[in-house]
Coordinates of C-alpha atoms in Angstrom, one line a residue:
X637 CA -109.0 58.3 133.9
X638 CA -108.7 56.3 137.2
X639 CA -109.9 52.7 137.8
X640 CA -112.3 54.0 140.6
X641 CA -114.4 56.5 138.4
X642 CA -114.6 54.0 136.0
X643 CA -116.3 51.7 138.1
X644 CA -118.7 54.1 139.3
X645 CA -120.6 54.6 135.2
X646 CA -123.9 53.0 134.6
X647 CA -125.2 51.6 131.3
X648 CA -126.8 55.4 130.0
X649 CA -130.6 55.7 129.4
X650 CA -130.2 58.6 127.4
X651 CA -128.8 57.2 123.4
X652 CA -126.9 59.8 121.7
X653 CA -125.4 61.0 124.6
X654 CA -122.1 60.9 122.9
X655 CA -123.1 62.6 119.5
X656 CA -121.1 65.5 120.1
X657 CA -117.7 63.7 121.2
X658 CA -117.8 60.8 119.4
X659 CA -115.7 61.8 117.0
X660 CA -113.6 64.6 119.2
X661 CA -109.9 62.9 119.7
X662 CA -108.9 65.5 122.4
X663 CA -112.1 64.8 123.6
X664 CA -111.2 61.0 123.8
X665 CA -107.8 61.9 125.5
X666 CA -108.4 63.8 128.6
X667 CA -112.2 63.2 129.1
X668 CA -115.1 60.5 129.3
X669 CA -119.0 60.4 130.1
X670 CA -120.4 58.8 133.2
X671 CA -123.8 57.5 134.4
X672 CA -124.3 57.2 138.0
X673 CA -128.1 57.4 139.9
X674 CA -129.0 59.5 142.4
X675 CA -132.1 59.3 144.5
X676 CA -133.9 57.5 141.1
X677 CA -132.2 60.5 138.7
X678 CA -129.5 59.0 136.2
X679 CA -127.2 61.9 136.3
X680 CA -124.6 62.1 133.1
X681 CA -121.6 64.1 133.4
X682 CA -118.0 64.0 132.0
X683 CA -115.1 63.7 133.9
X684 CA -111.3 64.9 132.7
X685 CA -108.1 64.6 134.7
X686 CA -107.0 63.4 138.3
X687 CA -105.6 66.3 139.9
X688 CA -105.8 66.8 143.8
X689 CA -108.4 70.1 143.2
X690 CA -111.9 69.5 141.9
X691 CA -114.0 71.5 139.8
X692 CA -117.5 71.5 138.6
X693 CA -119.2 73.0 136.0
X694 CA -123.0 73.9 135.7
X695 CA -124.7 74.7 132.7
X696 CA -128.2 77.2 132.3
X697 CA -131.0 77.0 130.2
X698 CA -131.0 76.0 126.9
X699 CA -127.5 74.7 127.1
X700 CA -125.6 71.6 128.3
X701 CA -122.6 70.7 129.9
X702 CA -121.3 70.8 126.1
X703 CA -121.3 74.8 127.0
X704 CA -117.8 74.6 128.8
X705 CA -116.4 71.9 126.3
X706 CA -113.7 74.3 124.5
X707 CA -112.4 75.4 127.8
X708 CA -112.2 72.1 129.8
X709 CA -108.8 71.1 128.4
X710 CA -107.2 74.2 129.6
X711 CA -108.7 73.4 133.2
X712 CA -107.1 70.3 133.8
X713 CA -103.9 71.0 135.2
X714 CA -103.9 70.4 139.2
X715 CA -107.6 69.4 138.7
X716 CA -110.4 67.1 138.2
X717 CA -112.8 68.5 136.2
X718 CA -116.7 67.6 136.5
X719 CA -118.5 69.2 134.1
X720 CA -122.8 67.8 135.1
X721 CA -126.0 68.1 133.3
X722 CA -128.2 68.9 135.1
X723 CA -131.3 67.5 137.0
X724 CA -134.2 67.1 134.2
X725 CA -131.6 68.5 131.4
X726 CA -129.1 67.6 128.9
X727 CA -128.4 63.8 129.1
X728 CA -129.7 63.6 132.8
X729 CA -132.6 61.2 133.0
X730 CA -135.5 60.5 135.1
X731 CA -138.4 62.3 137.0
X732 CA -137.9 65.3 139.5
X733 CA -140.1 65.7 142.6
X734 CA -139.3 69.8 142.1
X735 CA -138.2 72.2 140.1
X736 CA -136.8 74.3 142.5
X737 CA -133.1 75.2 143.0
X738 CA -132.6 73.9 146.5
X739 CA -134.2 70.6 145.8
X740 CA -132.4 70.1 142.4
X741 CA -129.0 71.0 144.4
X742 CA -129.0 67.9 146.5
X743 CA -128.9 65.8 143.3
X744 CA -125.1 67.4 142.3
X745 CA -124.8 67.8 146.4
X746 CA -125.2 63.7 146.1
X747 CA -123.8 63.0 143.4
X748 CA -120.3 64.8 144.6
X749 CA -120.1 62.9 147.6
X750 CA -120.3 59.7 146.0
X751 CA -117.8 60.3 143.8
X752 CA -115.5 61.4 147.0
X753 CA -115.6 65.0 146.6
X754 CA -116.9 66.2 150.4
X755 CA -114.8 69.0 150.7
X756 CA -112.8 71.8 148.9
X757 CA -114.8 71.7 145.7
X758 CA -114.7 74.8 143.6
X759 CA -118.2 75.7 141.5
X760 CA -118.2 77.4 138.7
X761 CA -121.8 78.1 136.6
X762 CA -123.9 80.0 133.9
X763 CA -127.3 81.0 133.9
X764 CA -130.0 78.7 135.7
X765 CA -126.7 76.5 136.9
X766 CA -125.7 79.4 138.9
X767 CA -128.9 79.6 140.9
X768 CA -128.3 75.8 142.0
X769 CA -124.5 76.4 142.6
X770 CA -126.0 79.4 144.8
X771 CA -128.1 76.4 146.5
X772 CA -125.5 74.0 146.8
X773 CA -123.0 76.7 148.4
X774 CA -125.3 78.1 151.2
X775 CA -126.5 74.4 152.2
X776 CA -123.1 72.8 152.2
X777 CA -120.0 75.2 152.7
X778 CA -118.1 72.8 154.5
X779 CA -118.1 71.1 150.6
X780 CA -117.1 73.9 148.7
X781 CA -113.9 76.7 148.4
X782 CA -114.6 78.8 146.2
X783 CA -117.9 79.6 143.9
X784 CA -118.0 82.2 140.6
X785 CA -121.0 82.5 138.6
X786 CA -121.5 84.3 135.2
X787 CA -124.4 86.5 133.6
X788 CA -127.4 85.3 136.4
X789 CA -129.5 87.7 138.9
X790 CA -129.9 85.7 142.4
X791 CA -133.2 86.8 143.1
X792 CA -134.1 86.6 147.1
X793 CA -132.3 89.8 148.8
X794 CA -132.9 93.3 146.7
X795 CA -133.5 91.5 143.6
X796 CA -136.8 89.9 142.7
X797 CA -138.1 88.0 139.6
X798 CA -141.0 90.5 138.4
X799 CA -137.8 92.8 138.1
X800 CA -136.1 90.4 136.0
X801 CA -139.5 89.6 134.3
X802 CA -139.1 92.2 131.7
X803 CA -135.5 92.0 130.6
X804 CA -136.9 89.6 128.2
X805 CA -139.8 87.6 126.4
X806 CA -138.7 84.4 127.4
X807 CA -139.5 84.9 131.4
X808 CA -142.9 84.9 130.8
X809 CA -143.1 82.4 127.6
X810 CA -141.4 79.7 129.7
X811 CA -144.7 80.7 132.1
X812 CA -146.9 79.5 129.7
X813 CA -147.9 75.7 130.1
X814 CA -148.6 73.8 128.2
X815 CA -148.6 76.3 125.4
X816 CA -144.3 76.9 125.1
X817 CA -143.7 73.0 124.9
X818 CA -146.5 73.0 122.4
X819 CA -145.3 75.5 119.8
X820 CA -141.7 74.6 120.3
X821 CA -141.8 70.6 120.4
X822 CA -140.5 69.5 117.0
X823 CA -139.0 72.7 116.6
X824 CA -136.2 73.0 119.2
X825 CA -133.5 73.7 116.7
X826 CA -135.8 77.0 115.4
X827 CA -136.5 78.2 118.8
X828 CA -132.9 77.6 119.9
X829 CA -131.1 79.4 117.2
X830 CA -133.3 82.3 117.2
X831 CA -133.2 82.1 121.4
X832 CA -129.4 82.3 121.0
X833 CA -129.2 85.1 118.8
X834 CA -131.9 87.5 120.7
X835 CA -129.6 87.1 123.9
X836 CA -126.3 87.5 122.9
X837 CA -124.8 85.7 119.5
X838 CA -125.7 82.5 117.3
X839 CA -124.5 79.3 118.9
X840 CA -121.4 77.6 117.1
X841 CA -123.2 75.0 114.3
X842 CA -122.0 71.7 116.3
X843 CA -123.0 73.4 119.9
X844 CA -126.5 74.3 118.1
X845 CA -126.8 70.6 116.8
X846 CA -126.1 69.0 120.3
X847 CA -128.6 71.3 122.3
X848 CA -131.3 70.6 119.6
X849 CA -130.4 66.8 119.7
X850 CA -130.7 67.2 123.9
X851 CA -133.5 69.4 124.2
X852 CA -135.6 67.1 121.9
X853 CA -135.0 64.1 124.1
X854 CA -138.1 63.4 126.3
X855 CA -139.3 65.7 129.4
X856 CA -136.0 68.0 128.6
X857 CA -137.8 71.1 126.9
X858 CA -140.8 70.8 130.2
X859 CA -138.0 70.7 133.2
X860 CA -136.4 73.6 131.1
X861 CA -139.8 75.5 131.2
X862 CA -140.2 74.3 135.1
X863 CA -137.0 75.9 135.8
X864 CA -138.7 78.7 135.5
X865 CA -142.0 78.6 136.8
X866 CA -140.2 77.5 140.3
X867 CA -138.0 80.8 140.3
X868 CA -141.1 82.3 142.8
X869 CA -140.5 79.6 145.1
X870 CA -136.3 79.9 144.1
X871 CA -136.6 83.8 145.7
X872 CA -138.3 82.2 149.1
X873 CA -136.0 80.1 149.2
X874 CA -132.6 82.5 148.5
X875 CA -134.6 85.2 151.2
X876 CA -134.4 82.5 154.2
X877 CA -130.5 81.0 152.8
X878 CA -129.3 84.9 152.7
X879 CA -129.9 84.7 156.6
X880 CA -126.7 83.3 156.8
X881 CA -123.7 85.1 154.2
X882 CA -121.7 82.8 152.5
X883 CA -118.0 83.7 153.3
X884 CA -116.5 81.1 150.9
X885 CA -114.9 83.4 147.6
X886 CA -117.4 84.4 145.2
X887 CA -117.1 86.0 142.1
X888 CA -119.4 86.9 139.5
X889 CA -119.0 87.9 135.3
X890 CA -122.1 89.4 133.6
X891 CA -122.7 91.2 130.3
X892 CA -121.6 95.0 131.1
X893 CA -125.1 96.2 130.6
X894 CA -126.1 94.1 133.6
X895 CA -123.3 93.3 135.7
X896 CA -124.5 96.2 138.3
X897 CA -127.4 94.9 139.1
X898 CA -126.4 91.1 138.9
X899 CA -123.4 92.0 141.2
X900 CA -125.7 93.8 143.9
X901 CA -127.7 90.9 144.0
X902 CA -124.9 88.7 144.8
X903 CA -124.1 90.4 147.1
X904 CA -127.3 89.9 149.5
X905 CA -125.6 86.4 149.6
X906 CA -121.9 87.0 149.5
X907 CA -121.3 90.8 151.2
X908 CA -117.7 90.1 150.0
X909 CA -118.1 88.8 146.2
X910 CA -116.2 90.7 143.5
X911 CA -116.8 90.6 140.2
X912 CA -115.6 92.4 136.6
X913 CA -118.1 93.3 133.4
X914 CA -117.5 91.7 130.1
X915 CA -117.7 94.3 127.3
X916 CA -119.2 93.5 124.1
X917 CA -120.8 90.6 124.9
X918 CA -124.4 89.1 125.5
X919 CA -125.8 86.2 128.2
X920 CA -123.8 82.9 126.0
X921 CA -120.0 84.2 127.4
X922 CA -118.6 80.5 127.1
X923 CA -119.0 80.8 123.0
X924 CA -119.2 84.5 122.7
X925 CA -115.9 85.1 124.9
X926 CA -114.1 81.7 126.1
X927 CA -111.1 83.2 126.4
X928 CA -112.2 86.1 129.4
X929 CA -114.0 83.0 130.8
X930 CA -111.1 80.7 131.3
X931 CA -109.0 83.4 132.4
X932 CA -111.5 84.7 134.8
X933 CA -111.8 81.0 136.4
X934 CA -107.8 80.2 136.5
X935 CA -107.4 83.4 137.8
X936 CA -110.1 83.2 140.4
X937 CA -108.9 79.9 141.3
X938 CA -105.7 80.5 141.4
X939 CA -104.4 78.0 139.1
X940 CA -100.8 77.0 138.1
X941 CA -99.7 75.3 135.3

């Protein structure tokens, strides 16, 4: 780990943010947690490697940057990897003015440039981190090369959120304030191993033990719900960014039994995205199929070893 990033950590404001890796010796080697403030948000994310290509991970819902952890060694060569929690989630701490996407994107838009990374970034994200890669993408190309998202309907272009309301209960739960934070404060671990299951597979014990440990911490399990109740304003927002196509790569990988209508979708923003179906899996495909992940990314991104 250079000198430079070094200097750039903060004392954290979130304790336990090392819970997970504390006692993860690969971990230790290649990787380490840094604090740096943007705009009044201490944003936490872990940085690996010094290669001359950059890439950033973003999390969704219910997860953390901890999501990518078992394929961020195998990412490293030719790279620096950034792997963020997000604004208002995981180990990220302070208030938000917004909820929405395009607001929260100039947080990681913010944070990239003062780490030095202006240009040729490549984006990778899951779930509710795709639709602020989708942000950060259409307001600052000129930063990014390349952007692939996995198992998340971009609403805005033929796509809308009352179609997505019904996929599942959670849409509307998440709706309900205060009443979701009530009945599931105190009881994160219950509501996120049942969560994980309905959608796709049970988390890994240790993954399942860090998301209950970060969405216990204060004001995480509200910005989680908040996420949601901005996606009407997220669609407005996508509608008047679709104006203008991305023509950066763009690649999406859903669950089969979605991937049709996630990839149309994508394609009001990106005309030229491609995209491939995974089989056999649900919405969690970092723990339920790591392998087709990493190879979809180093593929996409045309790594070499």
């Amino acid at each position: 780990m250079s000198a430079h990033l070094h200097s750039l950590s903060e004392a954290p404001l979130s304790e336990g943010y090392d819970a997970a890796t504390r006692d993860d010796p690969e971990f230790a080697q290649h990787f380490e947690h840094r604090f740096t403030t943007i705009d009044g948000l201490q944003m936490h994310y872990v940085v690996g490697g010094d290669g001359p290509r950059t890439i950033v991970l973003l999390h969704g819902f219910s997860e953390s940057w901890y999501e990518y952890r078992a394929i961020m060694p195998d990412l490293l060569p030719g790279h620096t990897v950034i792997a963020v929690d997000l604004p208002g989630l995981g180990d990220t701490t302070g208030e938000l003015p917004s909820h929405d996407k395009a607001t929260l994107a100039r947080y990681v838009h913010r944070l990239l440039l003062h780490l030095g990374h202006q240009e040729g970034v490549q984006l990778v994200a899951h779930d509710f981190g795709s639709a602020v890669a989708y942000a950060l993408a259409a307001q600052w190309p000129e930063q990014f090369d390349g952007l692939m998202i996995m198992d998340f309907g971009l609403v805005g272009g033929s796509l809308t959120f009352d179609q997505l309301k019904p996929l599942s209960f959670h849409f509307s739960f998440f709706q309900q304030e205060p009443l979701f934070e009530q009945l599931v404060a105190g009881q994160e671990r219950l509501f996120l191993s049942y969560f994980y299951q309905l959608l796709g597979a049970p988390a890994p014990e240790k993954s399942l033990e860090e998301y209950a440990r970060v969405y216990g911490r204060p004001g995480v399990l509200h910005n989680g719900s908040r996420y949601y109740q901005a996606w009407p304003q997220d669609e407005a927002d996508n509608r008047r960014l679709m104006l203008k196509p991305l023509d950066m790569p763009v690649h999406i990988i859903a669950q089969a039994q979605l991937f049709d209508a996630f990839h149309t979708a994508l394609k009001d923003a990106a005309p030229h995205a491609t995209g491939s179906p995974v089989e056999g899996v649900g919405h969690w495909l970092l723990h339920e199929a790591p392998g087709r992940v990493l190879k979809e990314i180093r593929a996409f991104f045309d790594y070499q070893d």
